[in-house]
mmCIF file of C-alpha atoms in Angstrom:
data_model
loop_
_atom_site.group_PDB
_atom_site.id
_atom_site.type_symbol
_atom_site.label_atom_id
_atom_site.label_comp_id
_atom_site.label_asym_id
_atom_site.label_seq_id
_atom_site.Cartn_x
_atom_site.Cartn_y
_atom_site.Cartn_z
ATOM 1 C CA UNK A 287 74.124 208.411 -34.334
ATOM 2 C CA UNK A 288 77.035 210.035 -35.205
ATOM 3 C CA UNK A 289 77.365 213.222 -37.765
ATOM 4 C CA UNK A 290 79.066 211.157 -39.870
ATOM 5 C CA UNK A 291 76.724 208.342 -40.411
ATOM 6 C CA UNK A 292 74.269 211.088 -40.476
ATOM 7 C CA UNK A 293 75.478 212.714 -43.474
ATOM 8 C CA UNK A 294 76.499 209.333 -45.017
ATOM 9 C CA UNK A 295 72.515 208.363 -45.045
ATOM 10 C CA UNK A 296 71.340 210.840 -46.499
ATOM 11 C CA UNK A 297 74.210 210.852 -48.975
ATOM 12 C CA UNK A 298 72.945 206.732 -50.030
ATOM 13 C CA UNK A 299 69.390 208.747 -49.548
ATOM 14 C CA UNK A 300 70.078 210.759 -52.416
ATOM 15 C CA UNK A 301 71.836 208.184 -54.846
ATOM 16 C CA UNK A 302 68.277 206.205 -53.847
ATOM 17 C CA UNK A 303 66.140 209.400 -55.308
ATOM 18 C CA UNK A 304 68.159 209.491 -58.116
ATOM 19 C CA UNK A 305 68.300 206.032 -58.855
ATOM 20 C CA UNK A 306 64.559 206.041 -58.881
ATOM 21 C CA UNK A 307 64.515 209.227 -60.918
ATOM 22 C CA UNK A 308 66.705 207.281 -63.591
ATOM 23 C CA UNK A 309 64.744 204.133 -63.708
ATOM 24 C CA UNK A 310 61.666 206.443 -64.205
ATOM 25 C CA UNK A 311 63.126 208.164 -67.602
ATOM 26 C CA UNK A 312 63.988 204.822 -68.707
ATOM 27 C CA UNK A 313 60.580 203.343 -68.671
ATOM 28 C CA UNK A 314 59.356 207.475 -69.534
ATOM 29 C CA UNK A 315 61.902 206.742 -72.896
ATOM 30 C CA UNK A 316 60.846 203.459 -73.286
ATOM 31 C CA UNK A 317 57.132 204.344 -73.869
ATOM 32 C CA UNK A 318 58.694 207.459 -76.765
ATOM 33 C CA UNK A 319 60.164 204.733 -78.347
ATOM 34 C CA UNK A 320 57.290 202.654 -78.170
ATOM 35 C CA UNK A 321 55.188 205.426 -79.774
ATOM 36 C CA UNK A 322 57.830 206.140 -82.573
ATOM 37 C CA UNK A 323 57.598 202.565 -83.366
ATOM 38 C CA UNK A 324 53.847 202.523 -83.650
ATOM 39 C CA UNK A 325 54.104 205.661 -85.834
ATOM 40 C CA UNK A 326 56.429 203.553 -87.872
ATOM 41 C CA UNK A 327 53.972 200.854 -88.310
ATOM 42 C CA UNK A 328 51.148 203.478 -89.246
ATOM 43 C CA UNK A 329 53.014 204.962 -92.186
ATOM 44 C CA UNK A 330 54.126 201.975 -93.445
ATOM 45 C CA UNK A 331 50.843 199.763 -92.898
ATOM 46 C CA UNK A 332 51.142 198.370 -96.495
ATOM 47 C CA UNK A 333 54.616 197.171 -96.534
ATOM 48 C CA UNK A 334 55.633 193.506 -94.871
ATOM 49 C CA UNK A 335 58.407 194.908 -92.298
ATOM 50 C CA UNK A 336 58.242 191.826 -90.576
ATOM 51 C CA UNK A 337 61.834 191.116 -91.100
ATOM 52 C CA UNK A 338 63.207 195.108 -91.589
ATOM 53 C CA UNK A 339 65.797 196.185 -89.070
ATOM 54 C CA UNK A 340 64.831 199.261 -87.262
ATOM 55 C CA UNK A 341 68.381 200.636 -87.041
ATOM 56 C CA UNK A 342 69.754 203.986 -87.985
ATOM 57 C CA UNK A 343 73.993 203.378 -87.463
ATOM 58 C CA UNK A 344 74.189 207.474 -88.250
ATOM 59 C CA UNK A 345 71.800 209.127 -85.704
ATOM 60 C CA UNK A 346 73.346 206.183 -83.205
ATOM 61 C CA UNK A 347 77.229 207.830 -84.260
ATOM 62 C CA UNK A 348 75.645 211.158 -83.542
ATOM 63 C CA UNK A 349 73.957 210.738 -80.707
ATOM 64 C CA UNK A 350 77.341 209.049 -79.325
ATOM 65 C CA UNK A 351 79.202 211.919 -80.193
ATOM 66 C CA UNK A 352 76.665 213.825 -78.713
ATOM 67 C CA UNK A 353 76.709 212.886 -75.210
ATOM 68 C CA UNK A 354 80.613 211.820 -75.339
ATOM 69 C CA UNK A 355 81.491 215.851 -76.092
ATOM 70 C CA UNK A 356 79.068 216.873 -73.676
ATOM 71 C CA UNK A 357 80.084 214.683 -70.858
ATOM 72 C CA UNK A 358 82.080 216.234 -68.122
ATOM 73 C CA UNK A 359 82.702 213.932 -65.049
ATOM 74 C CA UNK A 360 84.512 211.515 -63.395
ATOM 75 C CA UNK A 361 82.632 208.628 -64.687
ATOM 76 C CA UNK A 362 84.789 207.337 -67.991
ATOM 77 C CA UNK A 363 83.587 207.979 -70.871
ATOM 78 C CA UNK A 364 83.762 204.371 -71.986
ATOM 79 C CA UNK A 365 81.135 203.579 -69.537
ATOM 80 C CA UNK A 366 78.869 206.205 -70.974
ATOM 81 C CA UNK A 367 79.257 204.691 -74.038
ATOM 82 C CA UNK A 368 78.227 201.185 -72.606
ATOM 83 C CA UNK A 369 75.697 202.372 -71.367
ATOM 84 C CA UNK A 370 73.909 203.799 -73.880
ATOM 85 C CA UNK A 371 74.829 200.998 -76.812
ATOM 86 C CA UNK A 372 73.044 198.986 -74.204
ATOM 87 C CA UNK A 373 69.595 201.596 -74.388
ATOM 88 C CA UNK A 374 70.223 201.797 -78.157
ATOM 89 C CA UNK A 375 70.389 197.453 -78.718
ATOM 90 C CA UNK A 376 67.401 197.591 -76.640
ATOM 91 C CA UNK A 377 65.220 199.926 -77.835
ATOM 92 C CA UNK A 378 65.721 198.948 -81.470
ATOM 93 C CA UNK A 379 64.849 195.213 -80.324
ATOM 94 C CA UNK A 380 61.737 196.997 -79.155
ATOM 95 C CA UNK A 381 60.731 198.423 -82.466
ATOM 96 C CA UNK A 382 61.526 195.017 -84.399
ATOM 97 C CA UNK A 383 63.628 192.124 -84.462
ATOM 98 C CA UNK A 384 67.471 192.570 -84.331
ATOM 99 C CA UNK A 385 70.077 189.449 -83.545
ATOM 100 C CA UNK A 386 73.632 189.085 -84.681
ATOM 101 C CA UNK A 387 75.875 186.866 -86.368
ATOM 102 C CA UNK A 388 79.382 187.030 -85.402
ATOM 103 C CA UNK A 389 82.349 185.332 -87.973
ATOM 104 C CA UNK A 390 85.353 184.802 -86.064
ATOM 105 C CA UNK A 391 87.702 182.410 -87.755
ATOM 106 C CA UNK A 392 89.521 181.663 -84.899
ATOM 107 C CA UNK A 393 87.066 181.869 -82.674
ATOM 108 C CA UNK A 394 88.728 184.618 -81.170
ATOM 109 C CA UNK A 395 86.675 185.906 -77.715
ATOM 110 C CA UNK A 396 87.626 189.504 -78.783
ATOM 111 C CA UNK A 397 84.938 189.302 -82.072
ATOM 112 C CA UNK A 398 82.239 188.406 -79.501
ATOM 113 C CA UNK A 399 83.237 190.735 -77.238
ATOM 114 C CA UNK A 400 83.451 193.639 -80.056
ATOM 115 C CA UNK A 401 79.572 192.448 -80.774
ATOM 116 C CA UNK A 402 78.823 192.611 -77.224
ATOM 117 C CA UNK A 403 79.838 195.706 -76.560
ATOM 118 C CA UNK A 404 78.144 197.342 -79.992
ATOM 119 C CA UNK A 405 74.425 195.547 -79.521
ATOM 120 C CA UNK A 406 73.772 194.951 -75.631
ATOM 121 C CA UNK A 407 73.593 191.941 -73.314
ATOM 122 C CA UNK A 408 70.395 191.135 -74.767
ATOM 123 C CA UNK A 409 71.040 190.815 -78.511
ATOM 124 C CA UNK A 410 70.390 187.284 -79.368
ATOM 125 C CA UNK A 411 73.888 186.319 -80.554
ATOM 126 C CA UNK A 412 75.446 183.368 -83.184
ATOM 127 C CA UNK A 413 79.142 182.429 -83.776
ATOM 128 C CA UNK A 414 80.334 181.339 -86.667
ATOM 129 C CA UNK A 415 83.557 180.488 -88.684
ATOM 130 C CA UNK A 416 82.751 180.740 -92.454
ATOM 131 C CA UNK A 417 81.881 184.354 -93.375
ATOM 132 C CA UNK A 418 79.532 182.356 -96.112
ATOM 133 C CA UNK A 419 77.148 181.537 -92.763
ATOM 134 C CA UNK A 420 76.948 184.800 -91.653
ATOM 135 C CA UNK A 421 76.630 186.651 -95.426
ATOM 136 C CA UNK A 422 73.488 183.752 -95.760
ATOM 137 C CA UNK A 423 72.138 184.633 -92.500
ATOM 138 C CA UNK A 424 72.077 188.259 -93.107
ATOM 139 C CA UNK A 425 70.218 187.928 -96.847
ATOM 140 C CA UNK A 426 67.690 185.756 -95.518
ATOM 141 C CA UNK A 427 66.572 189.238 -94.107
ATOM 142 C CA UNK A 428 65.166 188.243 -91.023
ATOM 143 C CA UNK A 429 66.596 191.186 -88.793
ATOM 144 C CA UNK A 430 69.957 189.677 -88.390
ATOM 145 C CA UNK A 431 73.407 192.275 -88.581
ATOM 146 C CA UNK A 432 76.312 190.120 -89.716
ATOM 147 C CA UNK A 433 80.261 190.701 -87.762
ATOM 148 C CA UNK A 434 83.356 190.241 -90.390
ATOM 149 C CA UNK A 435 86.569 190.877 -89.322
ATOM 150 C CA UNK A 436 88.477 193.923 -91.549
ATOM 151 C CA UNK A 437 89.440 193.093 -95.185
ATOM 152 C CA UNK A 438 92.607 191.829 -95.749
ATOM 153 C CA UNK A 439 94.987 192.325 -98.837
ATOM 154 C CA UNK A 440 95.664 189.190 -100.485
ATOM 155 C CA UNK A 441 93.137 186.885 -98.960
ATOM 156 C CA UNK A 442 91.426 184.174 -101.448
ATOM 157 C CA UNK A 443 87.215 184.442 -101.007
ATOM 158 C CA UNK A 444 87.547 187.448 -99.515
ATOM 159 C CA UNK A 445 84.136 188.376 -97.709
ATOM 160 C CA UNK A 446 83.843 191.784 -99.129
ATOM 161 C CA UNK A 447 83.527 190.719 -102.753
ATOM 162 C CA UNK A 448 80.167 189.140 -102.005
ATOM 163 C CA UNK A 449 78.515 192.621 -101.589
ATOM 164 C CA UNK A 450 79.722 193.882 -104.796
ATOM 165 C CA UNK A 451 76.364 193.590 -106.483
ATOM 166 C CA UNK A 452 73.891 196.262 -107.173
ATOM 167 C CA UNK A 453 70.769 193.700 -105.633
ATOM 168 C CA UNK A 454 67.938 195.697 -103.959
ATOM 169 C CA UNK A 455 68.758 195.263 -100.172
ATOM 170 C CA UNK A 456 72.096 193.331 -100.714
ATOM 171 C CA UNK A 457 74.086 193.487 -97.227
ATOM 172 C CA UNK A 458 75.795 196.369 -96.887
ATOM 173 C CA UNK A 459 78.481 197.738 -94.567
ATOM 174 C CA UNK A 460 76.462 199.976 -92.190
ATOM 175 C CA UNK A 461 79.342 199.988 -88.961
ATOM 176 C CA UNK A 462 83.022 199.725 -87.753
ATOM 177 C CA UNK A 463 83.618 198.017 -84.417
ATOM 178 C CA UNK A 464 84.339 199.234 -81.969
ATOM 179 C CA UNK A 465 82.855 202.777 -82.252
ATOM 180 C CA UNK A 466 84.022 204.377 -78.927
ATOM 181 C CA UNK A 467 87.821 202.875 -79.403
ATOM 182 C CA UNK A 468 89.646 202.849 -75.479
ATOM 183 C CA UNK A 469 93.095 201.696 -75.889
ATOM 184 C CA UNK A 470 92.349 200.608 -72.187
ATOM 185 C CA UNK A 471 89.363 198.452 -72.457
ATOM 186 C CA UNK A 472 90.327 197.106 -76.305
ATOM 187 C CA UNK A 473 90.595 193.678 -75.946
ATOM 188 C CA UNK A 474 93.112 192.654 -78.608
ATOM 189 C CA UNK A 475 93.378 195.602 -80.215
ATOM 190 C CA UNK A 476 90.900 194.071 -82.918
ATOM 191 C CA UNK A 477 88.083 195.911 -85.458
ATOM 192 C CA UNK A 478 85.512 194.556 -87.185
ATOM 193 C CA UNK A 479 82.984 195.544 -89.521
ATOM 194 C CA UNK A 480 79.390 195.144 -89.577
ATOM 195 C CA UNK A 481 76.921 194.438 -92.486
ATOM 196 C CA UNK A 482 73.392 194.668 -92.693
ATOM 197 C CA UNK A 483 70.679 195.359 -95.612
ATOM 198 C CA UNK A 484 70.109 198.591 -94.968
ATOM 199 C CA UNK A 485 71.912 201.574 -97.010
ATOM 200 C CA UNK A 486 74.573 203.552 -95.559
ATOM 201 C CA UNK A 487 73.781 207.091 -94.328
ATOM 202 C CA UNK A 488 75.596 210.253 -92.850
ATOM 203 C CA UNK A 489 76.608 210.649 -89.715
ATOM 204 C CA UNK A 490 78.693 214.196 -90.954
ATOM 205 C CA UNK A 491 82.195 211.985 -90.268
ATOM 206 C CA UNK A 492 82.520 209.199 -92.547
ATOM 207 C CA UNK A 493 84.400 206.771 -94.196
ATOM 208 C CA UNK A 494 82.692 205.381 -97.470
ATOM 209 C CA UNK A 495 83.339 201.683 -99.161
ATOM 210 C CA UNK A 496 83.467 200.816 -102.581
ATOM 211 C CA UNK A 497 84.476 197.878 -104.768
ATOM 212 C CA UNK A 498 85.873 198.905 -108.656
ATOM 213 C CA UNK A 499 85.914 196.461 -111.347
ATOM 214 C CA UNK A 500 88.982 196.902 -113.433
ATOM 215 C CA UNK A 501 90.949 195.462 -116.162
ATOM 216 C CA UNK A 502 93.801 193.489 -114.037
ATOM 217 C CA UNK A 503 96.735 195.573 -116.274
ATOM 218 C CA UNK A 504 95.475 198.711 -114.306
ATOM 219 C CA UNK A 505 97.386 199.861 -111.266
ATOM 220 C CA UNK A 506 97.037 200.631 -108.064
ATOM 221 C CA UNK A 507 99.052 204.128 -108.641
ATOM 222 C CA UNK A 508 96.428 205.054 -111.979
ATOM 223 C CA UNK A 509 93.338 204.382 -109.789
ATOM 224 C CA UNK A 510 94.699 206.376 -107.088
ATOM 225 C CA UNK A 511 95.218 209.304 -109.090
ATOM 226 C CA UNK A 512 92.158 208.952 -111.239
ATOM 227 C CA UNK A 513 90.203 208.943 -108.001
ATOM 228 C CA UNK A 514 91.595 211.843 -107.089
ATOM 229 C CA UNK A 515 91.569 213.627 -110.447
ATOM 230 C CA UNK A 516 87.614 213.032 -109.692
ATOM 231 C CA UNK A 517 88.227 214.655 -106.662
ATOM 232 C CA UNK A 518 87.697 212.233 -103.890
ATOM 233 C CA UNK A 519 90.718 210.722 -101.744
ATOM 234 C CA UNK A 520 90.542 206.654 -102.183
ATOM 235 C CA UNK A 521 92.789 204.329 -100.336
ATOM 236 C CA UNK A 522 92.869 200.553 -102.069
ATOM 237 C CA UNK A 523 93.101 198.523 -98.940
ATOM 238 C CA UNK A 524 92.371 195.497 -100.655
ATOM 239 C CA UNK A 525 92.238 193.318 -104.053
ATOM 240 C CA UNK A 526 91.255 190.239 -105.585
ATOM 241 C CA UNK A 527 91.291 188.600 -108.857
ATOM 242 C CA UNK A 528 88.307 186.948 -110.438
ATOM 243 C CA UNK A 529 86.647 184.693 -112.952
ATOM 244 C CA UNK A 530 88.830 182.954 -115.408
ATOM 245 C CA UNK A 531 92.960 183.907 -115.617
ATOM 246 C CA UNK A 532 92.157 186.538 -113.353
ATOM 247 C CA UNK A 533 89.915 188.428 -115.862
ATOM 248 C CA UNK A 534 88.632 190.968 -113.674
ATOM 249 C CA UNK A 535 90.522 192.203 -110.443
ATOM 250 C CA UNK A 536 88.289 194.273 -107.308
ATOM 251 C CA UNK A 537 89.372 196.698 -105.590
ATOM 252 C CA UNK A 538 88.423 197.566 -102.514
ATOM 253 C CA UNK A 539 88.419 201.150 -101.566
ATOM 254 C CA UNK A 540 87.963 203.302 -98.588
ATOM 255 C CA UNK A 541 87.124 206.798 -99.463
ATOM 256 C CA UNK A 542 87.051 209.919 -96.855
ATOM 257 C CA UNK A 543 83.548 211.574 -96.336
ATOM 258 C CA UNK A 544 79.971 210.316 -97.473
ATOM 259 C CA UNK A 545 79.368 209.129 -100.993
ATOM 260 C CA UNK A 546 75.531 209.453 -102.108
ATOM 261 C CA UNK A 547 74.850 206.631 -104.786
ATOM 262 C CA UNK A 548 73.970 209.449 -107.473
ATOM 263 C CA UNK A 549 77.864 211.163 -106.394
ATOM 264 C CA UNK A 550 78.652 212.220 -109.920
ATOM 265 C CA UNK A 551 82.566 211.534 -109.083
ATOM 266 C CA UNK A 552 82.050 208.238 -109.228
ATOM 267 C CA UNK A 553 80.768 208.415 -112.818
ATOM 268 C CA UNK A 554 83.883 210.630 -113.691
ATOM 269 C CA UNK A 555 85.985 208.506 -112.243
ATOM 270 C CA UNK A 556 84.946 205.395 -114.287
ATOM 271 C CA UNK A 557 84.611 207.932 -117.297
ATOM 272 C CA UNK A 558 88.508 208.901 -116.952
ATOM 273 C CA UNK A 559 89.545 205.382 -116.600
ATOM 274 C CA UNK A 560 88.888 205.286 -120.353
ATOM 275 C CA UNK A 561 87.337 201.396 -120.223
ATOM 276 C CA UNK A 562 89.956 200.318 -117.731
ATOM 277 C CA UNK A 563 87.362 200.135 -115.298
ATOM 278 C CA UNK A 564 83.799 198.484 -115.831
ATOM 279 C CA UNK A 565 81.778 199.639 -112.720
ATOM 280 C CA UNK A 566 81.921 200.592 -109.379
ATOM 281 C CA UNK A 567 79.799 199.082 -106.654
ATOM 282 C CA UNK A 568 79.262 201.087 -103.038
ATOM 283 C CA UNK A 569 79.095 198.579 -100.711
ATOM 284 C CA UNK A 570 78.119 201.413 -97.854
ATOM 285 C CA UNK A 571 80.387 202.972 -95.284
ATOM 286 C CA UNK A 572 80.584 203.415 -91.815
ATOM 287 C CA UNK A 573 80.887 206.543 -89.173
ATOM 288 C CA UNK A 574 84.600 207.234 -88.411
ATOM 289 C CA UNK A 575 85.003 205.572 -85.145
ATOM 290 C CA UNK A 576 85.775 208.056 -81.881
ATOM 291 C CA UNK A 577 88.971 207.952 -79.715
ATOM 292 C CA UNK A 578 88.981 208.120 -76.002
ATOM 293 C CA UNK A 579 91.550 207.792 -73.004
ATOM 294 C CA UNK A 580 94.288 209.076 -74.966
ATOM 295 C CA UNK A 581 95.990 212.246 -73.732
#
């Protein structure tokens, strides 16, 4: 045998041993999670969680950016990523039931693939045209995350306007796909968002959603600046009229950072609007997504 080969064995040898030593913290993490979910069930012995979604989208946007800014190697990042969405989809499925339903109005591949890549191999997965489907199959509460593809300005029954209701677990917006965003692995350049009934939390880096009702001879330019007279940036990236004539237009607004629903500049925003506004509704929020590959 020649020194070569030699070294090359034990080389595979090693990969072997670690291999092993990997597969044995998986099934050592496994059993944690296992335990945390027990716990779980313990403290909340009275309450029917039979349908509850075990997720927590801002620890997972922590953890990500976690392990992304520690990671130093040769392995890309985007793999890292994969492979860990994989654990997380997993895991949660151990600790309760989790499947998705995915509205792509074209059918476009790149929705699925978004999902895919967000919630695991595994995920039991459903695709779907009408956003009505997927807002239904959310509310029934049975552990499923709804898919919508970003808002659009203009558009007639726009998805978004269906979580504009202060209903005790109403879906909420809870994620932004994709998370880990690789220009080189971003199959159409596409985004989504994803709903759930669960309440928004922080992750430290986020983007918050709300929906104002306002008097439809408002504009655009006076909510912007009353916004930020209450001191929080807004961007309107969307609108729609409603009820009779157009009585009541919605707004929906991303604003930078984490909004708590008690945030008293939401209150002096609609106080400042002098009746020009009736409400506003948070709809949730997402963690700012992370860039990768780009130099």
């Amino acid at each position: 045998m020649s020194r070569t080969t030699n070294n090359l064995d034990k080389l595979r040898k090693q990969i072997d041993d670690i291999d092993n030593k990997m597969l044995d913290l998986l099934m050592q993490r496994t059993d944690v999670v296992e335990q945390i979910g027990e716990a779980k069930r313990q403290d909340s012995a009275a309450v029917d969680l039979s349908g509850s979604l075990n997720m927590r989208p801002a620890r997972e946007a922590r953890l990500m950016r976690r392990l992304l800014g520690r990671h130093d190697g040769r392995l890309p990042e985007i793999v890292v990523a994969r492979i860990w969405r994989e654990m997380i989809s997993a895991f949660t499925m151990q600790q309760g039931p989790l499947k998705v339903a995915v509205c792509a109005p074209e059918k476009s591949v790149a929705y699925w693939d978004l999902s895919r890549m967000q919630f695991g191999s595994a995920t039991p997965m459903t695709l779907h045209r009408s956003h009505g489907v997927v807002l239904r199959a959310v509310s029934a509460g049975d552990g499923t995350v709804g898919i919508l593809p970003l808002p659009q300005d203009g558009e007639g029954d726009a998805w978004w306007t269906h979580l504009a209701v202060d209903a005790e677990n109403a879906p909420r917006v809870i994620a932004r796909l994709p998370f880990v965003q690789d220009r080189t692995a971003w199959f159409e350049g596409m985004g989504a968002l994803a709903i759930a009934p669960i309440d928004h939390e922080d992750s430290d880096n986020d983007i918050s959603m709300i929906v104002i009702a306002a008097d439809p001879q408002i504009s655009r330019a006076r909510l912007h600046r009353e916004m930020q007279a209450a001191g929080f940036v807004g961007r309107i990236i969307a609108a729609v009229g409603k009820g009779g004539d157009h009585a009541e237009w919605l707004h929906l607004v991303e604003v930078d950072g984490y909004l708590a629903a008690d945030d008293k500049r939401l209150a002096a925003f609609v106080k400042a609007c002098d009746g020009d506004v009736e409400r506003v509704i948070r709809i949730g929020g997402y963690a700012v997504p992370m860039r990768i590959g780009e130099d």
